[in-house]
mmCIF file of C-alpha atoms in Angstrom:
data_model
loop_
_atom_site.group_PDB
_atom_site.id
_atom_site.type_symbol
_atom_site.label_atom_id
_atom_site.label_comp_id
_atom_site.label_asym_id
_atom_site.label_seq_id
_atom_site.Cartn_x
_atom_site.Cartn_y
_atom_site.Cartn_z
ATOM 1 C CA PHE A 99 -1.922 0.422 -2.466
ATOM 2 C CA PHE A 100 -0.331 -2.897 -3.428
ATOM 3 C CA VAL A 101 -0.732 -2.377 -7.173
ATOM 4 C CA LEU A 102 0.951 1.020 -6.901
ATOM 5 C CA SER A 103 3.839 -0.481 -4.925
ATOM 6 C CA GLY A 104 4.524 -3.020 -7.648
ATOM 7 C CA PHE A 105 4.035 -0.350 -10.302
ATOM 8 C CA LEU A 106 6.513 2.120 -8.766
ATOM 9 C CA LEU A 107 9.122 -0.145 -7.185
ATOM 10 C CA GLY A 108 9.473 -3.222 -9.388
ATOM 11 C CA PRO A 109 11.000 -1.879 -12.628
ATOM 12 C CA PRO A 110 13.584 0.440 -10.954
ATOM 13 C CA LEU A 111 14.863 -2.396 -8.761
ATOM 14 C CA LEU A 112 15.018 -4.740 -11.735
ATOM 15 C CA GLN A 113 17.062 -2.183 -13.680
ATOM 16 C CA ALA A 114 19.348 -1.548 -10.710
ATOM 17 C CA LEU A 115 20.023 -5.268 -10.264
ATOM 18 C CA LYS A 116 21.063 -5.473 -13.903
ATOM 19 C CA THR A 117 23.288 -2.396 -13.924
ATOM 20 C CA ARG A 118 24.666 -1.958 -10.389
ATOM 21 C CA GLY A 119 24.975 -5.455 -9.013
ATOM 22 C CA VAL A 120 23.009 -7.288 -6.349
ATOM 23 C CA ALA A 121 24.673 -5.919 -3.185
ATOM 24 C CA ALA A 122 24.572 -2.244 -4.188
ATOM 25 C CA ALA A 123 21.052 -2.403 -5.607
ATOM 26 C CA LEU A 124 19.500 -4.248 -2.658
ATOM 27 C CA GLY A 125 21.367 -2.183 -0.067
ATOM 28 C CA GLN A 126 20.102 1.052 -1.539
ATOM 29 C CA PHE A 127 16.601 -0.320 -2.082
ATOM 30 C CA TRP A 128 16.100 -1.519 1.481
ATOM 31 C CA ARG A 129 17.731 1.568 2.988
ATOM 32 C CA ARG A 130 15.377 3.843 1.085
ATOM 33 C CA ARG A 131 12.371 1.703 1.902
ATOM 34 C CA CYS A 132 13.203 1.930 5.614
ATOM 35 C CA LEU A 133 13.593 5.704 5.401
ATOM 36 C CA ARG A 134 10.326 5.995 3.494
ATOM 37 C CA VAL A 135 8.117 3.818 5.709
ATOM 38 C CA LEU A 136 9.493 3.648 9.237
ATOM 39 C CA PRO A 137 9.929 7.234 10.560
ATOM 40 C CA ALA A 138 6.289 8.302 10.177
ATOM 41 C CA TYR A 139 5.080 4.861 11.273
ATOM 42 C CA TRP A 140 7.293 4.730 14.361
ATOM 43 C CA ALA A 141 6.292 8.284 15.294
ATOM 44 C CA GLN A 142 2.609 7.413 15.129
ATOM 45 C CA LEU A 143 3.191 4.126 16.942
ATOM 46 C CA ALA A 144 4.841 5.977 19.840
ATOM 47 C CA ILE A 145 1.981 8.498 19.973
ATOM 48 C CA LEU A 146 -0.771 5.858 19.867
ATOM 49 C CA PHE A 147 0.931 3.660 22.465
ATOM 50 C CA ALA A 148 1.455 6.623 24.805
ATOM 51 C CA LEU A 149 -2.168 7.748 24.397
ATOM 52 C CA ALA A 150 -3.420 4.223 25.066
ATOM 53 C CA VAL A 151 -1.389 4.013 28.278
ATOM 54 C CA ALA A 152 -2.446 7.507 29.380
ATOM 55 C CA ALA A 153 -6.120 6.686 28.767
ATOM 56 C CA GLY A 154 -5.841 3.526 30.850
ATOM 57 C CA ARG A 155 -6.591 1.259 27.910
ATOM 58 C CA THR A 156 -5.819 -2.381 28.566
ATOM 59 C CA ILE A 157 -3.225 -3.705 26.122
ATOM 60 C CA GLU A 158 -2.746 -7.450 26.284
ATOM 61 C CA ASN A 159 0.885 -8.547 26.049
ATOM 62 C CA PRO A 160 2.169 -4.928 25.917
ATOM 63 C CA ALA A 161 5.820 -5.867 25.396
ATOM 64 C CA LEU A 162 4.974 -8.269 22.562
ATOM 65 C CA THR A 163 2.552 -5.748 21.093
ATOM 66 C CA LEU A 164 5.122 -2.938 21.040
ATOM 67 C CA LEU A 165 7.978 -5.121 19.775
ATOM 68 C CA SER A 166 5.940 -6.792 17.048
ATOM 69 C CA HIS A 167 4.540 -3.432 15.929
ATOM 70 C CA ALA A 168 7.966 -1.798 15.868
ATOM 71 C CA THR A 169 9.349 -4.622 13.705
ATOM 72 C CA LEU A 170 6.206 -4.930 11.556
ATOM 73 C CA SER A 171 5.938 -8.583 12.468
ATOM 74 C CA PHE A 172 2.608 -8.580 14.334
ATOM 75 C CA ASN A 173 1.011 -10.386 11.392
ATOM 76 C CA LEU A 174 3.129 -13.394 12.366
ATOM 77 C CA VAL A 175 1.458 -13.630 15.794
ATOM 78 C CA PRO A 176 -2.183 -12.948 14.872
ATOM 79 C CA PHE A 177 -3.677 -14.645 17.941
ATOM 80 C CA ASP A 178 -1.798 -12.574 20.529
ATOM 81 C CA VAL A 179 -1.457 -9.069 19.096
ATOM 82 C CA VAL A 180 -4.219 -6.643 18.163
ATOM 83 C CA PRO A 181 -3.071 -3.840 15.802
ATOM 84 C CA LEU A 182 -3.080 -0.444 17.506
ATOM 85 C CA ASN A 183 -4.407 1.114 14.299
ATOM 86 C CA ARG A 184 -6.953 -0.802 12.239
ATOM 87 C CA VAL A 185 -5.232 0.133 8.965
ATOM 88 C CA TYR A 186 -1.965 -1.445 10.104
ATOM 89 C CA TRP A 187 -2.981 -4.831 8.669
ATOM 90 C CA SER A 188 -1.594 -3.814 5.253
ATOM 91 C CA LEU A 189 1.799 -2.501 6.391
ATOM 92 C CA PRO A 190 3.330 -5.942 7.113
ATOM 93 C CA VAL A 191 2.067 -7.098 3.715
ATOM 94 C CA GLU A 192 3.881 -4.175 2.094
ATOM 95 C CA TRP A 193 6.962 -4.822 4.245
ATOM 96 C CA ASN A 194 7.018 -8.495 3.289
ATOM 97 C CA PHE A 195 6.807 -7.455 -0.364
ATOM 98 C CA TYR A 196 10.081 -5.536 0.011
ATOM 99 C CA ILE A 197 11.720 -8.773 1.121
ATOM 100 C CA VAL A 198 10.170 -10.848 -1.664
ATOM 101 C CA LEU A 199 10.613 -8.297 -4.464
ATOM 102 C CA PRO A 200 14.277 -9.190 -5.183
ATOM 103 C CA LEU A 201 13.249 -12.848 -5.531
ATOM 104 C CA LEU A 202 10.513 -11.815 -7.951
ATOM 105 C CA ALA A 203 13.049 -9.804 -9.932
ATOM 106 C CA PHE A 204 15.385 -12.785 -10.225
ATOM 107 C CA ALA A 205 12.471 -15.044 -11.170
ATOM 108 C CA LEU A 206 11.442 -12.543 -13.805
ATOM 109 C CA MET A 207 14.905 -12.641 -15.363
ATOM 110 C CA ARG A 208 14.598 -16.409 -15.653
ATOM 111 C CA LEU A 209 10.944 -16.945 -16.483
ATOM 112 C CA GLY A 210 9.663 -13.789 -18.141
ATOM 113 C CA TRP A 211 6.509 -11.824 -17.374
ATOM 114 C CA ALA A 212 3.968 -14.333 -18.673
ATOM 115 C CA TRP A 213 5.149 -17.299 -16.619
ATOM 116 C CA LEU A 214 5.783 -15.256 -13.486
ATOM 117 C CA LEU A 215 2.345 -13.621 -13.608
ATOM 118 C CA ALA A 216 0.657 -16.978 -14.229
ATOM 119 C CA LEU A 217 2.459 -18.512 -11.242
ATOM 120 C CA ALA A 218 1.564 -15.526 -9.041
ATOM 121 C CA LEU A 219 -2.115 -15.673 -10.001
ATOM 122 C CA GLY A 220 -2.285 -19.422 -9.498
ATOM 123 C CA GLY A 221 -0.399 -19.262 -6.214
ATOM 124 C CA ALA A 222 -2.528 -16.459 -4.798
ATOM 125 C CA ILE A 223 -5.806 -18.162 -5.676
ATOM 126 C CA ALA A 224 -4.549 -21.483 -4.312
ATOM 127 C CA TYR A 225 -3.542 -19.804 -1.044
ATOM 128 C CA ARG A 226 -6.991 -18.207 -0.732
ATOM 129 C CA LEU A 227 -8.505 -21.636 -1.280
ATOM 130 C CA LEU A 228 -6.356 -23.067 1.528
ATOM 131 C CA CYS A 229 -7.478 -20.254 3.833
ATOM 132 C CA TRP A 230 -11.110 -20.826 2.891
ATOM 133 C CA SER A 231 -10.780 -24.516 3.725
ATOM 134 C CA THR A 232 -10.033 -23.588 7.366
ATOM 135 C CA VAL A 233 -13.085 -21.350 7.841
ATOM 136 C CA ALA A 234 -14.783 -23.855 10.129
ATOM 137 C CA GLU A 235 -11.784 -24.195 12.487
ATOM 138 C CA VAL A 236 -12.858 -22.767 15.833
ATOM 139 C CA PRO A 237 -10.584 -22.476 17.680
ATOM 140 C CA PRO A 238 -8.098 -22.083 14.816
ATOM 141 C CA ALA A 239 -5.949 -25.094 14.188
ATOM 142 C CA SER A 240 -3.346 -23.445 11.948
ATOM 143 C CA ILE A 241 -1.902 -20.148 10.788
ATOM 144 C CA LEU A 242 -4.124 -20.415 7.730
ATOM 145 C CA SER A 243 -7.257 -20.140 9.842
ATOM 146 C CA TRP A 244 -9.621 -17.738 8.201
ATOM 147 C CA TRP A 245 -10.429 -15.337 10.993
ATOM 148 C CA ALA A 246 -6.723 -14.878 11.811
ATOM 149 C CA GLY A 247 -6.416 -12.694 8.733
ATOM 150 C CA SER A 248 -4.171 -14.965 6.692
ATOM 151 C CA ILE A 249 -6.394 -14.360 3.672
ATOM 152 C CA HIS A 250 -5.025 -10.813 3.632
ATOM 153 C CA GLN A 251 -1.339 -11.721 3.915
ATOM 154 C CA LEU A 252 1.227 -11.514 1.128
ATOM 155 C CA PRO A 253 0.699 -14.956 -0.449
ATOM 156 C CA ALA A 254 -2.919 -13.989 -1.124
ATOM 157 C CA ARG A 255 -1.952 -10.521 -2.416
ATOM 158 C CA ILE A 256 1.138 -11.227 -4.488
ATOM 159 C CA ASP A 257 -0.857 -11.070 -7.712
ATOM 160 C CA GLN A 258 -1.747 -7.414 -7.064
ATOM 161 C CA PHE A 259 1.923 -6.469 -6.762
ATOM 162 C CA LEU A 260 2.774 -8.423 -9.922
ATOM 163 C CA LEU A 261 -0.055 -6.815 -11.883
ATOM 164 C CA GLY A 262 1.356 -3.412 -10.955
ATOM 165 C CA MET A 263 4.831 -4.466 -12.094
ATOM 166 C CA VAL A 264 3.446 -5.698 -15.408
ATOM 167 C CA ALA A 265 1.620 -2.402 -15.975
ATOM 168 C CA ALA A 266 4.817 -0.410 -15.328
ATOM 169 C CA SER A 267 6.761 -2.624 -17.704
ATOM 170 C CA LEU A 268 4.166 -2.030 -20.429
ATOM 171 C CA VAL A 269 4.404 1.736 -19.919
ATOM 172 C CA GLN A 270 8.171 1.637 -20.338
ATOM 173 C CA HIS A 271 8.448 -0.835 -23.195
ATOM 174 C CA ARG A 272 5.078 -1.126 -24.965
ATOM 175 C CA ALA A 273 3.194 2.021 -24.077
ATOM 176 C CA PRO A 274 -0.309 2.155 -25.587
ATOM 177 C CA SER A 275 -1.446 4.984 -27.817
ATOM 178 C CA ALA A 276 -3.283 7.922 -26.264
ATOM 179 C CA ARG A 277 -6.613 6.679 -27.634
ATOM 180 C CA THR A 278 -6.010 3.174 -26.315
ATOM 181 C CA ALA A 279 -4.985 4.563 -22.926
ATOM 182 C CA SER A 280 -8.156 6.662 -22.712
ATOM 183 C CA THR A 281 -10.277 3.643 -23.607
ATOM 184 C CA LEU A 282 -8.416 1.577 -21.018
ATOM 185 C CA ALA A 283 -9.010 4.226 -18.343
ATOM 186 C CA LEU A 284 -12.731 4.368 -19.105
ATOM 187 C CA ALA A 285 -13.011 0.573 -19.095
ATOM 188 C CA ALA A 286 -11.128 0.339 -15.770
ATOM 189 C CA MET A 287 -13.315 2.973 -14.110
ATOM 190 C CA ALA A 288 -16.443 1.314 -15.477
ATOM 191 C CA GLY A 289 -15.260 -2.004 -14.056
ATOM 192 C CA LEU A 290 -14.623 -0.412 -10.665
ATOM 193 C CA ALA A 291 -18.095 1.174 -10.739
ATOM 194 C CA VAL A 292 -19.642 -2.222 -11.465
ATOM 195 C CA MET A 293 -17.801 -3.757 -8.516
ATOM 196 C CA VAL A 294 -18.913 -0.913 -6.241
ATOM 197 C CA ALA A 295 -22.536 -1.315 -7.352
ATOM 198 C CA PHE A 296 -22.829 -5.100 -7.329
ATOM 199 C CA VAL A 297 -20.053 -6.430 -5.102
ATOM 200 C CA GLY A 298 -19.990 -3.655 -2.499
ATOM 201 C CA PRO A 299 -23.469 -4.376 -1.115
ATOM 202 C CA ARG A 300 -22.440 -7.983 -0.419
ATOM 203 C CA GLY A 301 -20.285 -6.741 2.464
ATOM 204 C CA ASP A 302 -17.114 -8.400 3.706
ATOM 205 C CA VAL A 303 -16.761 -11.328 1.322
ATOM 206 C CA PHE A 304 -13.746 -12.616 3.255
ATOM 207 C CA SER A 305 -15.255 -13.102 6.702
ATOM 208 C CA ARG A 306 -18.444 -14.515 5.147
ATOM 209 C CA GLY A 307 -16.579 -16.845 2.799
ATOM 210 C CA ASP A 308 -18.544 -15.528 -0.184
ATOM 211 C CA VAL A 309 -17.675 -17.990 -2.967
ATOM 212 C CA PRO A 310 -16.459 -17.366 -5.676
ATOM 213 C CA LEU A 311 -15.818 -13.675 -4.913
ATOM 214 C CA VAL A 312 -13.508 -14.548 -2.065
ATOM 215 C CA PHE A 313 -11.122 -16.188 -4.541
ATOM 216 C CA LEU A 314 -11.354 -13.669 -7.376
ATOM 217 C CA GLN A 315 -12.297 -10.249 -6.005
ATOM 218 C CA VAL A 316 -8.749 -9.185 -5.071
ATOM 219 C CA THR A 317 -7.371 -10.278 -8.448
ATOM 220 C CA ALA A 318 -10.124 -8.456 -10.333
ATOM 221 C CA LEU A 319 -9.534 -5.252 -8.363
ATOM 222 C CA GLY A 320 -5.798 -5.564 -8.942
ATOM 223 C CA ALA A 321 -6.280 -5.934 -12.693
ATOM 224 C CA LEU A 322 -8.602 -2.902 -12.851
ATOM 225 C CA PHE A 323 -6.278 -0.673 -10.864
ATOM 226 C CA ALA A 324 -3.259 -1.871 -12.860
ATOM 227 C CA ALA A 325 -5.094 -0.893 -16.061
ATOM 228 C CA LEU A 326 -5.887 2.508 -14.546
ATOM 229 C CA CYS A 327 -2.237 3.019 -13.556
ATOM 230 C CA LEU A 328 -1.125 2.076 -17.060
ATOM 231 C CA ALA A 329 -3.532 4.546 -18.655
ATOM 232 C CA ALA A 330 -2.738 7.366 -16.217
ATOM 233 C CA ALA A 331 1.018 6.962 -16.561
ATOM 234 C CA ARG A 332 0.729 6.939 -20.352
ATOM 235 C CA GLY A 333 -0.787 10.388 -20.056
ATOM 236 C CA THR A 334 -3.924 11.405 -21.933
ATOM 237 C CA ARG A 335 -6.203 14.407 -21.757
ATOM 238 C CA LEU A 336 -8.749 12.392 -19.801
ATOM 239 C CA THR A 337 -6.342 10.968 -17.212
ATOM 240 C CA THR A 338 -4.536 14.281 -16.813
ATOM 241 C CA TRP A 339 -7.857 16.016 -16.159
ATOM 242 C CA LEU A 340 -8.877 13.352 -13.648
ATOM 243 C CA PHE A 341 -5.604 12.707 -11.846
ATOM 244 C CA GLY A 342 -3.141 15.442 -12.769
ATOM 245 C CA GLY A 343 -4.543 18.400 -10.838
ATOM 246 C CA ARG A 344 -2.649 20.250 -8.136
ATOM 247 C CA PHE A 345 -5.054 19.189 -5.372
ATOM 248 C CA ILE A 346 -4.724 15.516 -6.347
ATOM 249 C CA GLY A 347 -0.955 15.979 -6.342
ATOM 250 C CA LEU A 348 -1.069 17.451 -2.846
ATOM 251 C CA LEU A 349 -3.191 14.546 -1.624
ATOM 252 C CA GLY A 350 -0.692 12.168 -3.197
ATOM 253 C CA THR A 351 2.175 13.913 -1.445
ATOM 254 C CA ILE A 352 0.680 13.379 2.013
ATOM 255 C CA SER A 353 -1.111 10.127 1.149
ATOM 256 C CA TYR A 354 1.037 7.935 3.427
ATOM 257 C CA SER A 355 0.299 10.135 6.451
ATOM 258 C CA LEU A 356 -3.360 10.242 5.390
ATOM 259 C CA TYR A 357 -3.322 6.453 5.421
ATOM 260 C CA LEU A 358 -1.817 6.413 8.918
ATOM 261 C CA TRP A 359 -3.961 9.080 10.582
ATOM 262 C CA HIS A 360 -7.441 8.959 9.072
ATOM 263 C CA ALA A 361 -8.646 5.892 11.009
ATOM 264 C CA PRO A 362 -7.515 7.012 14.508
ATOM 265 C CA ILE A 363 -9.013 10.489 14.067
ATOM 266 C CA LEU A 364 -12.301 9.083 12.765
ATOM 267 C CA GLY A 365 -12.344 6.628 15.667
ATOM 268 C CA TRP A 366 -11.729 9.351 18.238
ATOM 269 C CA GLN A 367 -14.423 11.521 16.684
ATOM 270 C CA HIS A 368 -16.899 8.633 16.889
ATOM 271 C CA SER A 369 -15.980 7.701 20.468
ATOM 272 C CA TRP A 370 -15.821 11.189 21.947
ATOM 273 C CA GLY A 371 -18.620 12.766 19.919
ATOM 274 C CA TRP A 372 -16.620 15.724 18.679
ATOM 275 C CA LEU A 373 -18.794 18.463 17.221
ATOM 276 C CA ALA A 374 -21.917 16.391 17.938
ATOM 277 C CA GLN A 375 -24.039 19.524 17.941
ATOM 278 C CA TRP A 376 -23.010 20.429 14.390
ATOM 279 C CA PRO A 377 -24.957 19.272 11.286
ATOM 280 C CA GLY A 378 -23.656 16.044 9.788
ATOM 281 C CA GLY A 379 -22.277 17.559 6.578
ATOM 282 C CA LEU A 380 -20.412 20.346 8.359
ATOM 283 C CA ARG A 381 -19.118 17.923 10.970
ATOM 284 C CA ALA A 382 -17.758 15.648 8.255
ATOM 285 C CA LEU A 383 -16.059 18.608 6.548
ATOM 286 C CA LEU A 384 -14.412 19.771 9.781
ATOM 287 C CA VAL A 385 -13.171 16.263 10.594
ATOM 288 C CA ALA A 386 -11.827 15.911 7.040
ATOM 289 C CA LEU A 387 -9.964 19.213 7.396
ATOM 290 C CA LEU A 388 -8.539 18.024 10.731
ATOM 291 C CA ILE A 389 -7.329 14.798 9.111
ATOM 292 C CA LEU A 390 -5.700 16.769 6.290
ATOM 293 C CA ALA A 391 -4.011 19.129 8.745
ATOM 294 C CA VAL A 392 -2.644 16.338 10.957
ATOM 295 C CA SER A 393 -1.484 14.389 7.898
ATOM 296 C CA ALA A 394 0.269 17.442 6.446
ATOM 297 C CA LEU A 395 2.030 18.005 9.768
ATOM 298 C CA SER A 396 3.043 14.344 9.927
ATOM 299 C CA TYR A 397 4.428 14.542 6.395
ATOM 300 C CA ARG A 398 6.377 17.705 7.185
ATOM 301 C CA CYS A 399 7.868 16.383 10.426
ATOM 302 C CA PHE A 400 8.290 12.641 9.896
ATOM 303 C CA GLU A 401 8.368 11.978 6.152
ATOM 304 C CA ARG A 402 9.920 14.848 4.253
ATOM 305 C CA PRO A 403 13.218 14.972 6.195
ATOM 306 C CA PHE A 404 13.908 11.359 5.218
ATOM 307 C CA LEU A 405 12.800 11.359 1.584
ATOM 308 C CA GLN A 406 16.080 12.612 0.140
ATOM 309 C CA PRO A 407 19.250 10.565 0.755
ATOM 310 C CA ARG A 408 21.795 12.339 2.951
ATOM 311 C CA ALA A 409 24.385 12.501 0.160
ATOM 312 C CA GLU A 410 21.912 14.315 -2.076
ATOM 313 C CA ARG A 411 20.647 16.847 0.490
ATOM 314 C CA GLY A 412 21.616 20.385 -0.298
ATOM 315 C CA SER A 413 22.079 19.683 -4.004
ATOM 316 C CA LYS A 414 19.590 20.919 -6.525
ATOM 317 C CA PRO A 415 18.069 18.405 -8.934
ATOM 318 C CA GLY A 416 19.513 18.514 -12.404
ATOM 319 C CA PRO A 417 18.619 17.133 -15.830
ATOM 320 C CA ALA A 418 20.567 13.958 -15.171
ATOM 321 C CA ASP A 419 18.536 13.059 -12.105
ATOM 322 C CA ALA A 420 16.002 11.127 -14.165
ATOM 323 C CA GLU A 421 18.807 8.904 -15.412
ATOM 324 C CA ARG A 422 19.885 8.148 -11.844
ATOM 325 C CA GLU A 423 16.464 6.970 -10.740
ATOM 326 C CA ALA A 424 17.112 4.747 -7.751
ATOM 327 C CA PRO A 425 15.300 1.634 -6.560
ATOM 328 C CA GLY A 426 12.584 2.509 -4.108
ATOM 329 C CA ARG A 427 11.654 5.674 -6.025
ATOM 330 C CA PRO A 428 9.031 6.051 -8.725
ATOM 331 C CA PRO A 429 10.265 5.176 -12.228
ATOM 332 C CA PRO A 430 10.375 8.069 -14.710
ATOM 333 C CA LEU A 431 6.911 7.506 -16.130
ATOM 334 C CA PRO A 432 5.389 10.292 -18.221
ATOM 335 C CA ALA A 433 2.766 12.481 -16.561
ATOM 336 C CA ALA A 434 2.904 10.473 -13.341
ATOM 337 C CA ARG A 435 6.341 11.142 -11.871
ATOM 338 C CA GLU A 436 5.623 14.476 -10.215
ATOM 339 C CA SER A 437 2.477 13.421 -8.375
ATOM 340 C CA ALA A 438 3.969 10.009 -7.517
#
């Protein structure tokens, strides 16, 4: 999620800052980010809050909970607000990245990729170390306290965004050959398989303070996914076969709504015992189809109407559209633009 955000958003904003000026580029970037993220999120937030009230669920500090959720600032008050959806932890991280991205772009213009990436890696690992040093604080003595979730906030994830930006820059300026891209894709998938096989069984390395994985796991995953993005965007027979199919494209289209709705539906199914009399495999298939249906409806109602800027609605895309790629939209990367 974070690698893809850096991969798709960083280079277009950097280009816009160079060609359109700071005010125009940032205004358009943030406007499009708000239109992309907030409508579907606010719609779900209203639904979940209403259902919680109707079900008689106790919500501590309801006004603070609703306000901090609506403004995506609940990560700033981790001791008082419980996310209404367990996947919400990553949305403020993404939101904070939109604020920091212009600063990263300016730093990149001054320092270059190598220095900026080195600083991001060092800073992220150092921040994780600071969080780890507070693991024994009960009750927590600072915002860095481990169990408050600070280990998952932007300072500890900035390297993943930067790795995605570096991969996109390589695609645009130093794209690998098809053979190299295929090799890179295989190596990345092999690395992910190794992590699944050997790191996965160790459980939640963050809450257990599993050293040294707790310092390096996120960076390693970011590097592997950045390599996979680089190979897929370069476009090879292997990556097209794996990631370029129509079904994968459809999943990508509704992926944001899938992200929002899968956890609540799975939670309701577990709590209420939907279809308990059905065999496990069939039950899983029916729940998956329900998640897909709800996500497709969410995309149609709360995402799609806001994806195209008002000035462009009603006009058909033309050949010059690729040259007018705006910040906040995927860069024109070969073989990846349509599904992105």
